[in-house]
Amino acid sequence: MKATAVAHANIALVKYWGKRDEALILPEAASLSVALDRLVTTTTVYLGAADDSLRIDGRHASAGELRRARAVLDAAGIRERARIESRNDFPTAAGLASSASGFAALAVAACAAAGQNRSSAELSALARLGSGSAARSVPGGWAVWSDEVAEQVAPPDQVPMRLVVAVCGETRKAVSSRDGMRQSRDTSPYHRAWIEQCARDLPEALQLLRTRDLAALGALAERNALRMHADALAADPPLLYWQPATVACLLALLELRASGVAAWATIDAGPHLVAICASSDAGAVEGRLRSVPGVTEVVVCAPAGAARVLP
């Protein structure tokens, strides 16, 4: 009773930053994301083990990570003990949505190992119980998450574009997204305005996606990301996820735009910057970000598809 699945990390262009229900992991505002083809988690689930275990990139997972994995299996009706082996092709717990791809791959692999034939919506709802953003990694492509399930609203190739990921350090972030959201909600005077802004940004972003207006969509995504981090910075104590290289990358993109190369930034709860650009500009954007001091790696990604079981 074994299965292996892969899932892609996703980056939100309209961000998820705040829960309306912590027990059910339901967002305060709907979000829009796109999956990234080169940020991949591969997870194998063996059912019938002597006890539950979870290894991530060769290390034993924390008690909290194992508890969340078990919650996904329990919700799927899987009572057997599971040995779970998960590997990320990118830094873990550092702000690159490794929990999103990880729990999406877990839900898909566990249900396949148990012989369950579940829909994408059912798998999305299960993955959400491990990590909210994982709901979006199950359908992949361009996905919207507003309630229990995320759904794909456009295929990966809807817009000819690239997402250039600048890795600004590989250390684990000091404050998890889960704790950071709670802190922002409870202490930031900007949080309510942030949630209201997302409600305005999402329908506009979806219209721009339909019309394939990359310039306007990129600019909206950059505004949305900076406002999310303003909300986090206004928390008490402040939540600063950026590193000096993050700021340097933002300035580099401003320089590129001034020179005629269009690229816009989005940043999740971590130091890494993702530049949104046309496919034809990806080489120039990659080269400029590689030159930024403190950037340890640059990965050029295309939009990716759904989580899937490997043969």
Coordinates of C-alpha atoms in Angstrom, one line a residue:
M1 CA 0.0 0.0 0.0
K2 CA 2.3 2.7 -1.3
A3 CA 2.0 5.7 -3.7
T4 CA 4.1 8.6 -4.8
A5 CA 2.8 12.0 -5.8
V6 CA 4.3 15.3 -6.9
A7 CA 2.9 18.8 -6.4
H8 CA 4.1 22.3 -7.2
A9 CA 4.5 25.2 -4.9
N10 CA 2.4 28.2 -5.8
I11 CA 2.8 31.9 -5.5
A12 CA -0.2 34.1 -4.8
L13 CA -0.7 37.2 -6.9
V14 CA -3.6 38.2 -4.7
K15 CA -2.4 37.1 -1.3
Y16 CA -3.8 34.9 1.5
W17 CA -2.9 36.5 4.8
G18 CA -5.4 35.9 7.5
K19 CA -7.9 33.2 8.6
R20 CA -11.5 33.6 9.4
D21 CA -11.6 30.2 11.0
E22 CA -8.4 28.7 12.4
A23 CA -9.8 25.3 13.1
L24 CA -11.1 24.7 9.6
I25 CA -8.3 26.8 8.0
L26 CA -10.6 29.1 6.0
P27 CA -9.3 32.4 4.6
E28 CA -10.6 35.9 5.5
A29 CA -10.3 36.9 1.8
A30 CA -10.1 34.9 -1.4
S31 CA -6.7 34.5 -3.1
L32 CA -5.4 34.0 -6.7
S33 CA -2.3 31.9 -7.3
V34 CA -0.2 30.3 -10.0
A35 CA 1.8 27.1 -9.7
L36 CA 5.5 27.0 -10.4
D37 CA 6.9 24.2 -12.5
R38 CA 10.4 24.0 -11.0
L39 CA 9.4 24.2 -7.3
V40 CA 8.4 20.6 -6.8
T41 CA 7.7 18.3 -3.8
T42 CA 7.8 14.6 -4.2
T43 CA 6.0 12.6 -1.5
T44 CA 5.7 8.8 -1.0
V45 CA 3.2 7.4 1.5
Y46 CA 3.6 3.8 2.8
L47 CA 0.4 2.6 4.6
G48 CA 0.5 -0.2 7.2
A49 CA 3.6 1.0 9.0
A50 CA 4.2 0.2 12.7
D51 CA 3.7 3.9 13.6
D52 CA 3.3 7.2 12.0
S53 CA 6.5 8.9 10.8
L54 CA 7.3 11.8 8.5
R55 CA 10.7 12.7 7.1
I56 CA 11.2 15.9 5.1
D57 CA 14.4 16.3 3.1
G58 CA 15.9 13.5 5.2
R59 CA 15.2 15.0 8.6
H60 CA 12.6 13.9 11.1
A61 CA 9.6 16.3 11.0
S62 CA 8.5 18.2 14.1
A63 CA 5.7 17.0 16.2
G64 CA 3.5 19.7 14.8
E65 CA 4.3 18.8 11.2
L66 CA 3.5 15.1 11.9
R67 CA 0.3 16.1 13.7
R68 CA -0.9 18.1 10.6
A69 CA 0.0 15.2 8.3
R70 CA -2.0 12.8 10.5
A71 CA -5.0 15.3 10.4
V72 CA -5.0 15.0 6.6
L73 CA -5.0 11.2 6.7
D74 CA -7.7 11.1 9.4
A75 CA -10.0 13.5 7.3
A76 CA -9.5 11.1 4.4
G77 CA -10.7 8.2 6.5
I78 CA -7.2 6.5 6.4
R79 CA -6.8 4.7 9.7
E80 CA -3.6 2.8 8.9
R81 CA -0.3 4.1 10.3
A82 CA 1.8 5.8 7.6
R83 CA 5.4 6.3 6.8
I84 CA 5.8 9.4 4.8
E85 CA 8.9 10.4 2.9
S86 CA 8.9 13.9 1.4
R87 CA 11.5 15.8 -0.6
N88 CA 11.5 19.4 -1.8
D89 CA 13.5 20.6 -4.7
F90 CA 13.8 24.0 -3.1
P91 CA 14.4 25.5 0.4
T92 CA 12.0 24.3 3.1
A93 CA 10.1 26.5 5.6
A94 CA 11.8 29.6 4.1
G95 CA 8.9 31.4 2.4
L96 CA 8.7 29.4 -0.9
A97 CA 5.4 27.6 -0.1
S98 CA 7.0 24.2 0.6
S99 CA 4.1 23.4 3.0
A100 CA 1.7 24.1 0.1
S101 CA 3.3 21.6 -2.3
G102 CA 4.1 19.3 0.6
F103 CA 0.6 18.8 1.9
A104 CA -0.9 18.8 -1.7
A105 CA 1.5 15.9 -2.6
L106 CA 0.6 14.2 0.7
A107 CA -3.1 14.3 0.2
V108 CA -2.8 13.0 -3.4
A109 CA -0.3 10.2 -2.4
A110 CA -2.1 9.1 0.7
C111 CA -5.5 8.7 -1.0
A112 CA -3.9 6.9 -3.9
A113 CA -2.1 4.5 -1.5
A114 CA -5.4 3.8 0.2
G115 CA -7.1 3.1 -3.2
Q116 CA -9.4 6.1 -3.0
N117 CA -10.5 7.7 -6.2
R118 CA -11.1 11.3 -5.1
S119 CA -11.9 14.4 -7.2
S120 CA -9.6 17.4 -7.3
A121 CA -12.0 19.3 -5.1
E122 CA -12.0 16.6 -2.5
L123 CA -8.2 16.4 -2.5
S124 CA -7.9 20.2 -2.3
A125 CA -10.2 20.2 0.8
L126 CA -8.0 17.6 2.4
A127 CA -4.7 19.3 1.6
R128 CA -6.1 22.5 3.1
L129 CA -6.2 20.9 6.5
G130 CA -2.4 20.6 6.5
S131 CA -1.7 24.1 5.0
G132 CA -4.2 26.6 3.6
S133 CA -2.1 27.4 0.5
A134 CA -1.9 23.6 -0.2
A135 CA -5.6 23.9 -1.4
R136 CA -4.3 25.8 -4.4
S137 CA -1.4 23.5 -5.2
V138 CA -3.8 20.5 -5.8
P139 CA -5.6 22.0 -8.9
G140 CA -2.5 23.9 -10.0
G141 CA -2.5 26.3 -12.9
W142 CA -4.2 29.6 -12.0
A143 CA -6.3 28.8 -8.9
V144 CA -8.7 30.7 -6.6
W145 CA -9.2 29.7 -3.0
S146 CA -12.1 31.3 -1.1
D147 CA -13.6 28.6 1.1
E148 CA -13.1 24.9 1.6
V149 CA -11.8 24.2 -1.9
A150 CA -9.6 25.9 -4.4
E151 CA -10.4 25.5 -8.1
Q152 CA -8.4 26.1 -11.3
V153 CA -9.8 29.2 -13.0
A154 CA -7.4 29.2 -15.9
P155 CA -4.9 26.7 -17.4
P156 CA -1.1 27.2 -16.8
D157 CA -0.6 28.6 -20.3
Q158 CA -3.3 31.3 -20.0
V159 CA -0.6 34.0 -20.0
P160 CA 2.8 33.6 -21.7
M161 CA 5.0 34.6 -18.8
R162 CA 7.8 33.5 -16.5
L163 CA 8.2 33.7 -12.7
V164 CA 11.8 34.4 -11.8
V165 CA 12.5 33.3 -8.2
A166 CA 15.4 35.0 -6.4
V167 CA 16.4 33.0 -3.4
C168 CA 17.5 35.4 -0.7
G169 CA 19.0 33.0 1.8
E170 CA 18.0 29.5 2.8
T171 CA 17.4 29.7 6.6
R172 CA 14.1 28.8 8.1
K173 CA 12.0 31.9 8.8
A174 CA 11.7 33.0 12.5
V175 CA 7.9 33.4 12.5
S176 CA 5.8 30.9 10.6
S177 CA 3.1 32.1 8.2
R178 CA 0.5 30.6 10.5
D179 CA 1.7 32.6 13.5
G180 CA 2.4 35.7 11.5
M181 CA -1.2 35.7 10.2
R182 CA -2.5 35.5 13.7
Q183 CA -0.2 38.3 14.9
S184 CA -1.2 40.6 12.0
R185 CA -4.9 39.9 12.6
D186 CA -4.7 40.5 16.3
T187 CA -2.4 43.5 16.5
S188 CA -2.0 45.3 13.1
P189 CA -4.1 48.4 12.7
Y190 CA -3.9 47.9 8.9
H191 CA -5.3 44.4 8.8
R192 CA -8.9 45.2 8.2
A193 CA -8.0 47.5 5.3
W194 CA -5.7 44.8 3.9
I195 CA -8.6 42.3 3.8
E196 CA -10.9 44.8 2.2
Q197 CA -8.2 45.6 -0.4
C198 CA -8.0 41.9 -1.4
A199 CA -11.7 41.8 -2.0
R200 CA -11.2 44.6 -4.5
D201 CA -8.1 43.2 -6.0
L202 CA -9.4 39.7 -6.8
P203 CA -12.1 40.5 -9.3
E204 CA -9.8 43.0 -11.0
A205 CA -7.0 40.3 -11.2
L206 CA -9.4 37.8 -12.7
Q207 CA -10.5 40.2 -15.4
L208 CA -6.8 40.9 -16.2
L209 CA -6.1 37.2 -16.4
R210 CA -9.0 36.7 -18.8
T211 CA -7.7 39.4 -21.0
R212 CA -4.1 38.3 -20.7
D213 CA -3.0 41.8 -19.6
L214 CA 0.4 40.8 -18.0
A215 CA 1.5 44.4 -17.4
A216 CA -1.6 45.3 -15.4
L217 CA -1.7 42.0 -13.6
G218 CA 2.0 42.2 -12.6
A219 CA 1.5 45.8 -11.3
L220 CA -1.6 44.7 -9.3
A221 CA 0.3 41.7 -7.9
E222 CA 3.2 43.9 -6.8
R223 CA 0.9 46.4 -5.0
N224 CA -1.0 43.6 -3.3
A225 CA 2.3 42.0 -2.0
L226 CA 3.7 45.2 -0.7
R227 CA 0.4 45.9 1.1
M228 CA 0.5 42.5 2.7
H229 CA 3.9 43.2 4.1
A230 CA 2.8 46.6 5.3
D231 CA 0.1 44.8 7.3
A232 CA 2.7 42.5 8.7
L233 CA 5.2 45.3 9.5
A234 CA 2.4 47.1 11.4
A235 CA 1.9 44.1 13.8
D236 CA 3.1 44.3 17.3
P237 CA 5.9 43.2 17.5
P238 CA 6.6 43.9 13.8
L239 CA 6.9 41.1 11.3
L240 CA 9.8 41.7 9.0
Y241 CA 10.3 38.8 6.6
W242 CA 12.7 40.5 4.2
Q243 CA 16.5 40.4 4.1
P244 CA 18.7 43.1 2.6
A245 CA 18.8 41.1 -0.6
T246 CA 15.0 41.3 -0.8
V247 CA 15.1 45.1 -0.8
A248 CA 18.0 45.1 -3.3
C249 CA 15.9 42.9 -5.6
L250 CA 13.0 45.3 -5.4
L251 CA 15.3 48.1 -6.4
A252 CA 16.8 46.0 -9.2
L253 CA 13.3 45.5 -10.7
L254 CA 12.7 49.3 -10.5
E255 CA 15.9 49.8 -12.5
L256 CA 14.9 47.2 -15.0
R257 CA 11.5 48.9 -15.6
A258 CA 13.2 52.2 -16.0
S259 CA 15.4 50.7 -18.7
G260 CA 12.4 49.2 -20.6
V261 CA 12.4 45.6 -19.2
A262 CA 9.0 45.0 -17.6
A263 CA 9.1 43.0 -14.4
W264 CA 7.1 43.1 -11.2
A265 CA 7.6 41.7 -7.8
T266 CA 5.6 39.5 -5.5
I267 CA 6.8 38.3 -2.1
D268 CA 5.2 35.7 0.2
A269 CA 5.9 35.5 4.0
G270 CA 9.6 35.1 3.6
P271 CA 12.7 36.8 2.1
H272 CA 12.5 35.5 -1.4
L273 CA 11.3 37.6 -4.3
V274 CA 9.5 36.3 -7.4
A275 CA 9.6 38.5 -10.5
I276 CA 6.7 38.4 -12.9
C277 CA 7.7 39.0 -16.5
A278 CA 7.1 38.1 -20.1
S279 CA 8.8 35.0 -21.3
S280 CA 10.9 37.0 -23.7
D281 CA 12.3 39.1 -20.8
A282 CA 13.1 36.2 -18.4
G283 CA 16.8 36.1 -19.4
A284 CA 17.4 39.8 -18.7
V285 CA 15.5 39.5 -15.4
E286 CA 17.4 36.4 -14.3
G287 CA 20.7 38.0 -15.1
R288 CA 20.0 41.1 -13.1
L289 CA 18.7 39.3 -10.1
R290 CA 21.8 37.0 -10.1
S291 CA 23.9 40.1 -9.8
V292 CA 22.2 41.2 -6.5
P293 CA 24.4 40.6 -3.4
G294 CA 22.9 38.1 -1.1
V295 CA 20.9 36.2 -3.8
T296 CA 22.0 32.6 -3.5
E297 CA 20.1 31.2 -6.5
V298 CA 17.8 32.2 -9.2
V299 CA 15.2 29.8 -10.7
V300 CA 13.2 30.6 -13.8
C301 CA 9.7 29.0 -13.6
A302 CA 6.8 28.6 -15.9
P303 CA 3.3 28.1 -14.7
A304 CA 2.6 24.5 -13.8
G305 CA -0.3 22.1 -13.6
A306 CA -2.0 20.0 -11.0
A307 CA -0.7 17.7 -8.4
R308 CA -0.5 14.1 -9.7
V309 CA 0.3 10.5 -8.8
L310 CA 3.5 9.2 -10.3
P311 CA 3.3 5.8 -12.1

